[in-house]
mmCIF file of C-alpha atoms and ligand atoms in Angstrom:
data_model
loop_
_atom_site.group_PDB
_atom_site.id
_atom_site.type_symbol
_atom_site.label_atom_id
_atom_site.label_comp_id
_atom_site.label_asym_id
_atom_site.label_seq_id
_atom_site.Cartn_x
_atom_site.Cartn_y
_atom_site.Cartn_z
ATOM 1 C CA MET A 1 167.712 -130.579 -33.899
ATOM 2 C CA THR A 2 169.624 -130.779 -37.345
ATOM 3 C CA GLU A 3 168.932 -133.902 -39.308
ATOM 4 C CA SER A 4 172.323 -136.144 -40.686
ATOM 5 C CA ASN A 5 170.860 -134.793 -43.684
ATOM 6 C CA PRO A 6 171.981 -131.182 -44.150
ATOM 7 C CA LYS A 7 169.485 -130.765 -47.375
ATOM 8 C CA LYS A 8 167.052 -132.557 -45.483
ATOM 9 C CA SER A 9 167.319 -130.395 -42.390
ATOM 10 C CA PHE A 10 166.916 -127.422 -44.827
ATOM 11 C CA SER A 11 163.699 -129.039 -45.850
ATOM 12 C CA VAL A 12 162.751 -128.840 -41.992
ATOM 13 C CA TYR A 13 160.937 -125.201 -41.762
ATOM 14 C CA ARG A 14 160.571 -123.777 -38.137
ATOM 15 C CA PRO A 15 156.832 -122.980 -36.929
ATOM 16 C CA ILE A 16 155.240 -119.866 -38.549
ATOM 17 C CA GLN A 17 154.811 -116.960 -36.275
ATOM 18 C CA ILE A 18 152.460 -113.700 -36.961
ATOM 19 C CA ILE A 19 153.818 -110.545 -35.701
ATOM 20 C CA PRO A 20 151.988 -107.611 -36.097
ATOM 21 C CA SER A 21 153.757 -104.000 -36.000
ATOM 22 C CA VAL A 22 151.686 -101.779 -33.905
ATOM 23 C CA LEU A 23 153.431 -98.950 -36.225
ATOM 24 C CA PRO A 24 149.791 -98.655 -37.940
ATOM 25 C CA ALA A 25 147.685 -98.790 -34.717
ATOM 26 C CA ASP A 26 145.596 -96.474 -33.056
ATOM 27 C CA TRP A 27 148.071 -95.467 -30.441
ATOM 28 C CA ALA A 28 145.386 -93.148 -28.638
ATOM 29 C CA ASN A 29 143.873 -96.782 -27.819
ATOM 30 C CA MET A 30 147.101 -98.847 -27.954
ATOM 31 C CA GLY A 31 146.027 -101.335 -25.026
ATOM 32 C CA GLY A 32 142.538 -101.895 -26.680
ATOM 33 C CA CYS A 33 144.786 -102.684 -29.775
ATOM 34 C CA VAL A 34 147.189 -105.069 -28.252
ATOM 35 C CA LYS A 35 144.236 -106.969 -26.515
ATOM 36 C CA ASP A 36 142.296 -106.854 -29.888
ATOM 37 C CA LEU A 37 145.708 -108.207 -31.727
ATOM 38 C CA GLU A 38 146.023 -111.172 -29.184
ATOM 39 C CA GLU A 39 142.363 -111.825 -29.772
ATOM 40 C CA ALA A 40 143.175 -112.345 -33.756
ATOM 41 C CA GLY A 41 145.676 -114.989 -32.855
ATOM 42 C CA VAL A 42 148.645 -113.465 -33.245
ATOM 43 C CA ASP A 43 151.543 -115.262 -31.864
ATOM 44 C CA ARG A 44 153.612 -112.213 -30.720
ATOM 45 C CA ILE A 45 153.015 -107.947 -30.978
ATOM 46 C CA GLN A 46 156.153 -106.065 -31.831
ATOM 47 C CA PHE A 47 156.631 -102.549 -30.722
ATOM 48 C CA ASP A 48 158.968 -100.541 -33.164
ATOM 49 C CA VAL A 49 160.990 -97.877 -30.999
ATOM 50 C CA MET A 50 162.370 -95.052 -33.204
ATOM 51 C CA ASP A 51 164.244 -92.747 -31.758
ATOM 52 C CA GLY A 52 164.656 -89.578 -34.667
ATOM 53 C CA ASN A 53 168.619 -90.806 -34.522
ATOM 54 C CA PHE A 54 169.266 -94.349 -35.878
ATOM 55 C CA VAL A 55 165.954 -93.685 -37.974
ATOM 56 C CA PRO A 56 164.025 -90.009 -39.324
ATOM 57 C CA ASN A 57 161.148 -91.281 -37.308
ATOM 58 C CA LEU A 58 159.697 -91.149 -33.735
ATOM 59 C CA THR A 59 157.699 -93.162 -32.244
ATOM 60 C CA PHE A 60 158.114 -94.415 -28.312
ATOM 61 C CA GLY A 61 160.166 -95.224 -25.290
ATOM 62 C CA PRO A 62 159.566 -98.280 -22.968
ATOM 63 C CA GLU A 63 156.633 -96.614 -21.100
ATOM 64 C CA MET A 64 154.278 -97.404 -23.749
ATOM 65 C CA ILE A 65 155.581 -100.962 -24.137
ATOM 66 C CA ALA A 66 154.889 -101.331 -20.392
ATOM 67 C CA ALA A 67 151.924 -99.619 -20.179
ATOM 68 C CA CYS A 68 150.215 -102.359 -23.033
ATOM 69 C CA ARG A 69 151.044 -105.047 -20.617
ATOM 70 C CA LYS A 70 147.885 -105.125 -18.618
ATOM 71 C CA TYR A 71 145.824 -105.859 -21.836
ATOM 72 C CA CYS A 72 146.933 -108.587 -23.182
ATOM 73 C CA ASN A 73 149.074 -112.075 -22.204
ATOM 74 C CA VAL A 74 150.731 -112.579 -25.715
ATOM 75 C CA PRO A 75 154.294 -112.120 -25.931
ATOM 76 C CA PHE A 76 155.903 -108.883 -26.696
ATOM 77 C CA GLU A 77 158.935 -107.967 -29.091
ATOM 78 C CA THR A 78 160.367 -104.272 -29.031
ATOM 79 C CA GLN A 79 163.218 -103.518 -32.055
ATOM 80 C CA LEU A 80 165.370 -100.776 -31.200
ATOM 81 C CA MET A 81 165.547 -98.949 -33.785
ATOM 82 C CA VAL A 82 167.835 -95.984 -32.032
ATOM 83 C CA SER A 83 171.512 -94.707 -31.218
ATOM 84 C CA GLN A 84 173.652 -96.822 -29.855
ATOM 85 C CA TYR A 85 173.762 -94.358 -26.850
ATOM 86 C CA ASN A 86 169.299 -94.934 -26.541
ATOM 87 C CA CYS A 87 170.180 -98.375 -26.396
ATOM 88 C CA GLU A 88 172.368 -98.470 -24.271
ATOM 89 C CA THR A 89 171.530 -96.505 -21.998
ATOM 90 C CA MET A 90 167.921 -97.512 -21.622
ATOM 91 C CA LEU A 91 168.395 -101.310 -22.314
ATOM 92 C CA GLU A 92 167.282 -102.571 -18.568
ATOM 93 C CA ALA A 93 163.953 -100.545 -19.346
ATOM 94 C CA TYR A 94 163.293 -102.272 -22.916
ATOM 95 C CA VAL A 95 164.099 -105.579 -21.664
ATOM 96 C CA GLU A 96 161.769 -104.753 -18.791
ATOM 97 C CA ALA A 97 158.838 -103.374 -20.555
ATOM 98 C CA THR A 98 158.839 -106.140 -23.108
ATOM 99 C CA LYS A 99 158.486 -109.357 -20.448
ATOM 100 C CA GLY A 100 155.889 -111.409 -20.068
ATOM 101 C CA PRO A 101 153.024 -111.747 -17.670
ATOM 102 C CA ASN A 102 154.805 -113.430 -15.339
ATOM 103 C CA GLY A 103 158.545 -111.946 -16.216
ATOM 104 C CA GLU A 104 159.337 -114.239 -19.436
ATOM 105 C CA PRO A 105 161.629 -113.233 -21.484
ATOM 106 C CA GLY A 106 160.708 -110.946 -23.976
ATOM 107 C CA VAL A 107 162.325 -110.415 -27.674
ATOM 108 C CA VAL A 108 164.829 -107.338 -27.671
ATOM 109 C CA ILE A 109 166.057 -106.858 -30.968
ATOM 110 C CA ALA A 110 169.203 -104.408 -31.366
ATOM 111 C CA HIS A 111 170.383 -103.331 -34.756
ATOM 112 C CA ALA A 112 174.114 -104.475 -35.873
ATOM 113 C CA GLU A 113 174.559 -101.408 -37.264
ATOM 114 C CA ALA A 114 173.836 -99.125 -33.900
ATOM 115 C CA ASN A 115 175.935 -100.836 -31.994
ATOM 116 C CA ILE A 116 179.735 -100.992 -32.400
ATOM 117 C CA HIS A 117 179.808 -103.431 -29.031
ATOM 118 C CA LEU A 118 176.852 -105.613 -29.946
ATOM 119 C CA HIS A 119 178.299 -108.724 -28.651
ATOM 120 C CA ARG A 120 178.271 -106.759 -25.206
ATOM 121 C CA VAL A 121 174.642 -105.650 -26.059
ATOM 122 C CA LEU A 122 173.221 -109.391 -26.725
ATOM 123 C CA GLY A 123 174.707 -110.476 -23.586
ATOM 124 C CA ARG A 124 173.394 -108.015 -21.726
ATOM 125 C CA ILE A 125 170.103 -108.253 -23.095
ATOM 126 C CA ARG A 126 169.881 -111.865 -21.870
ATOM 127 C CA ASP A 127 171.511 -111.513 -18.239
ATOM 128 C CA LEU A 128 168.844 -109.071 -17.864
ATOM 129 C CA GLY A 129 166.348 -111.827 -18.769
ATOM 130 C CA GLY A 130 165.307 -110.687 -22.251
ATOM 131 C CA SER A 131 165.148 -113.120 -25.729
ATOM 132 C CA PRO A 132 168.186 -111.144 -27.409
ATOM 133 C CA SER A 133 168.200 -110.815 -31.181
ATOM 134 C CA VAL A 134 169.633 -108.992 -33.688
ATOM 135 C CA ALA A 135 168.178 -106.997 -37.115
ATOM 136 C CA LEU A 136 170.026 -106.343 -40.236
ATOM 137 C CA ASN A 137 169.503 -103.432 -42.337
ATOM 138 C CA PRO A 138 169.121 -103.888 -46.231
ATOM 139 C CA HIS A 139 172.314 -102.885 -46.847
ATOM 140 C CA THR A 140 174.026 -105.277 -44.072
ATOM 141 C CA PRO A 141 175.666 -108.320 -45.085
ATOM 142 C CA PHE A 142 175.119 -111.403 -42.751
ATOM 143 C CA GLU A 143 178.744 -111.629 -42.479
ATOM 144 C CA MET A 144 178.568 -108.401 -40.247
ATOM 145 C CA ILE A 145 176.832 -111.086 -37.475
ATOM 146 C CA SER A 146 178.056 -114.244 -37.784
ATOM 147 C CA ASN A 147 179.902 -113.994 -34.752
ATOM 148 C CA ILE A 148 177.506 -113.398 -32.771
ATOM 149 C CA MET A 149 174.972 -115.863 -33.746
ATOM 150 C CA ASP A 150 175.348 -118.120 -30.842
ATOM 151 C CA MET A 151 174.017 -115.788 -28.270
ATOM 152 C CA VAL A 152 170.764 -115.006 -30.196
ATOM 153 C CA ASP A 153 167.277 -116.666 -30.431
ATOM 154 C CA HIS A 154 166.225 -114.521 -33.444
ATOM 155 C CA VAL A 155 167.669 -112.428 -36.712
ATOM 156 C CA LEU A 156 165.227 -110.106 -37.968
ATOM 157 C CA VAL A 157 165.928 -109.415 -41.876
ATOM 158 C CA MET A 158 164.570 -105.877 -42.252
ATOM 159 C CA THR A 159 163.015 -106.197 -46.358
ATOM 160 C CA VAL A 160 162.830 -102.214 -45.879
ATOM 161 C CA ASN A 161 164.946 -99.057 -44.980
ATOM 162 C CA PRO A 162 163.876 -98.954 -41.606
ATOM 163 C CA GLY A 163 161.676 -95.825 -39.591
ATOM 164 C CA PHE A 164 158.274 -96.203 -41.849
ATOM 165 C CA GLY A 165 155.683 -98.287 -42.165
ATOM 166 C CA GLY A 166 154.105 -99.137 -45.826
ATOM 167 C CA GLN A 167 157.343 -99.472 -48.185
ATOM 168 C CA ALA A 168 157.881 -101.291 -50.645
ATOM 169 C CA TYR A 169 159.043 -104.986 -50.090
ATOM 170 C CA ILE A 170 163.059 -105.376 -51.285
ATOM 171 C CA PRO A 171 162.860 -109.018 -52.872
ATOM 172 C CA THR A 172 166.264 -109.261 -53.111
ATOM 173 C CA MET A 173 166.979 -109.864 -49.615
ATOM 174 C CA LEU A 174 165.994 -113.524 -50.313
ATOM 175 C CA ASN A 175 169.738 -114.782 -50.410
ATOM 176 C CA LYS A 176 170.212 -112.906 -46.901
ATOM 177 C CA ILE A 177 167.433 -114.970 -45.638
ATOM 178 C CA ARG A 178 168.518 -118.337 -47.540
ATOM 179 C CA LYS A 179 172.356 -117.608 -46.424
ATOM 180 C CA ILE A 180 171.471 -116.999 -42.345
ATOM 181 C CA ARG A 181 169.381 -120.107 -42.999
ATOM 182 C CA GLN A 182 171.909 -122.408 -43.781
ATOM 183 C CA PHE A 183 174.117 -120.899 -41.170
ATOM 184 C CA VAL A 184 171.630 -121.971 -38.551
ATOM 185 C CA ILE A 185 171.481 -125.503 -39.769
ATOM 186 C CA GLU A 186 175.309 -125.961 -40.391
ATOM 187 C CA ASN A 187 175.515 -124.704 -36.944
ATOM 188 C CA ASN A 188 173.025 -126.801 -35.396
ATOM 189 C CA LEU A 189 171.342 -123.429 -33.855
ATOM 190 C CA ASN A 190 167.918 -122.388 -32.258
ATOM 191 C CA VAL A 191 167.408 -119.156 -34.088
ATOM 192 C CA ASP A 192 164.344 -117.734 -35.740
ATOM 193 C CA ILE A 193 164.600 -115.823 -39.139
ATOM 194 C CA GLU A 194 162.424 -113.121 -38.882
ATOM 195 C CA VAL A 195 161.432 -110.699 -41.798
ATOM 196 C CA ASP A 196 159.569 -107.034 -41.731
ATOM 197 C CA GLY A 197 158.752 -104.690 -44.284
ATOM 198 C CA GLY A 198 156.457 -104.412 -47.047
ATOM 199 C CA ILE A 199 155.125 -107.909 -45.730
ATOM 200 C CA LYS A 200 151.957 -108.885 -47.088
ATOM 201 C CA ALA A 201 149.704 -112.491 -47.879
ATOM 202 C CA ASN A 202 150.898 -112.474 -50.822
ATOM 203 C CA TRP A 203 154.195 -113.357 -52.964
ATOM 204 C CA THR A 204 156.145 -111.338 -50.807
ATOM 205 C CA ILE A 205 155.343 -113.936 -47.701
ATOM 206 C CA SER A 206 155.656 -116.801 -49.870
ATOM 207 C CA GLN A 207 159.428 -116.220 -50.781
ATOM 208 C CA CYS A 208 160.408 -115.468 -47.599
ATOM 209 C CA ALA A 209 158.687 -118.443 -46.166
ATOM 210 C CA GLU A 210 159.737 -120.561 -48.883
ATOM 211 C CA ALA A 211 163.534 -118.821 -48.109
ATOM 212 C CA GLY A 212 163.988 -119.917 -44.342
ATOM 213 C CA ALA A 213 161.895 -117.096 -42.578
ATOM 214 C CA ASN A 214 159.060 -118.129 -39.967
ATOM 215 C CA CYS A 215 158.564 -115.021 -38.324
ATOM 216 C CA PHE A 216 156.785 -111.957 -39.805
ATOM 217 C CA ILE A 217 156.287 -108.991 -38.858
ATOM 218 C CA ALA A 218 153.629 -107.003 -40.727
ATOM 219 C CA GLY A 219 152.218 -103.723 -39.875
ATOM 220 C CA SER A 220 150.233 -102.110 -43.077
ATOM 221 C CA GLY A 221 149.384 -105.698 -44.508
ATOM 222 C CA MET A 222 147.610 -106.462 -41.220
ATOM 223 C CA PHE A 223 145.616 -103.594 -40.128
ATOM 224 C CA ALA A 224 144.419 -103.224 -43.926
ATOM 225 C CA TYR A 225 141.883 -105.568 -43.355
ATOM 226 C CA PRO A 226 138.582 -105.456 -41.992
ATOM 227 C CA SER A 227 138.783 -107.898 -39.583
ATOM 228 C CA LEU A 228 142.492 -108.619 -37.669
ATOM 229 C CA LYS A 229 142.004 -112.313 -37.519
ATOM 230 C CA LYS A 230 141.930 -112.097 -41.125
ATOM 231 C CA GLY A 231 144.468 -110.617 -41.623
ATOM 232 C CA CYS A 232 146.489 -113.538 -39.035
ATOM 233 C CA ASP A 233 144.754 -116.158 -40.579
ATOM 234 C CA GLU A 234 145.971 -115.062 -44.305
ATOM 235 C CA LEU A 235 149.244 -113.889 -43.764
ATOM 236 C CA ARG A 236 149.277 -117.673 -41.826
ATOM 237 C CA SER A 237 148.260 -119.441 -44.427
ATOM 238 C CA VAL A 238 150.500 -118.708 -46.928
ATOM 239 C CA ALA A 239 153.108 -118.603 -45.177
ATOM 240 C CA LEU A 240 151.977 -122.711 -44.383
ATOM 241 C CA ASP A 241 151.382 -123.056 -48.265
ATOM 242 C CA ALA A 242 154.673 -121.860 -49.311
ATOM 243 C CA GLN A 243 156.414 -124.380 -46.684
ATOM 244 C CA ASN A 244 154.587 -127.425 -48.066
ATOM 245 C CA GLY A 245 156.170 -125.987 -51.900
ATOM 246 C CA LYS A 246 152.931 -124.018 -52.823
ATOM 247 C CA ILE A 247 154.835 -120.689 -53.785
ATOM 248 C CA ILE A 248 153.036 -117.568 -55.128
ATOM 249 C CA SER A 249 155.921 -115.887 -57.072
ATOM 250 C CA GLU A 250 156.930 -112.353 -57.721
ATOM 251 C CA PRO A 251 153.790 -110.761 -60.401
HETATM 252 C C1 DX5 B 1 160.090 -100.214 -40.703
HETATM 253 C C2 DX5 B 1 158.851 -100.520 -39.381
HETATM 254 C C3 DX5 B 1 157.868 -101.471 -40.383
HETATM 255 C C4 DX5 B 1 157.007 -102.030 -39.902
HETATM 256 C C5 DX5 B 1 156.207 -102.813 -40.794
HETATM 257 O O1 DX5 B 1 160.943 -99.286 -39.376
HETATM 258 O O2 DX5 B 1 159.392 -101.788 -38.454
HETATM 259 O O3 DX5 B 1 158.652 -102.578 -41.044
HETATM 260 O O4 DX5 B 1 157.448 -102.414 -38.688
HETATM 261 O O5 DX5 B 1 155.506 -101.454 -41.697
HETATM 262 P P1 DX5 B 1 154.739 -102.632 -42.956
HETATM 263 O O6 DX5 B 1 154.503 -104.148 -42.723
HETATM 264 O O7 DX5 B 1 153.917 -101.355 -43.138
HETATM 265 O O8 DX5 B 1 155.939 -102.361 -44.058
#
């Protein structure tokens, strides 16, 4: 709900969610990994689907995601870094695989750049029982999705060029995050803002949280810790501090 005073409501942040990417995990033990991530206290788990077409890298399809479901109850999120052909043709399988243990909607993220029929794809994700969301590569302006903001539950602002983990965070995405946050408030939308790429428990998550992001995808920034729980707790703590005005500035 947006309060009457937009300025005041901008300061009303949305709950922090820590969402590890499985990219750096031990894929030969992915079931054990998602169980460990659930025990570490994460809010959701992101599966980076890559087809070697939309991005150079190649990862896995819906079967890997579906196979992980029985190992944990935590919600899943599927980022479709794939061509329009794969996204449209396999959409039902991705939505089904991403659902919760009792069929709850899972977050399915379509890339604005990969889908010339983005409005139709997002509508289909909702119709199939998923939680439709949209991702923007670093070069893509917010205006490319302003006409479908009423259809999504999350907007993912990529803070790296998609395809690989361990890349350097791109700090110039902050204005895009702020613009989306302002649009969400002014239009009284119930939309989370996610960031993905180079997010660590330092100035990166801090400035993104201050700018209005509330969902944080971390791969290397999470798996670098000896304990996944420590990683999750540190990421959450820095983001919460930023929402409370304690910002870590860029070095
Ligand atoms: C990019 C990938 C990565 C991954 C997170 O396509 O989606 O952003 O999830 O990688 P780190 O946290 O290592 O940058």
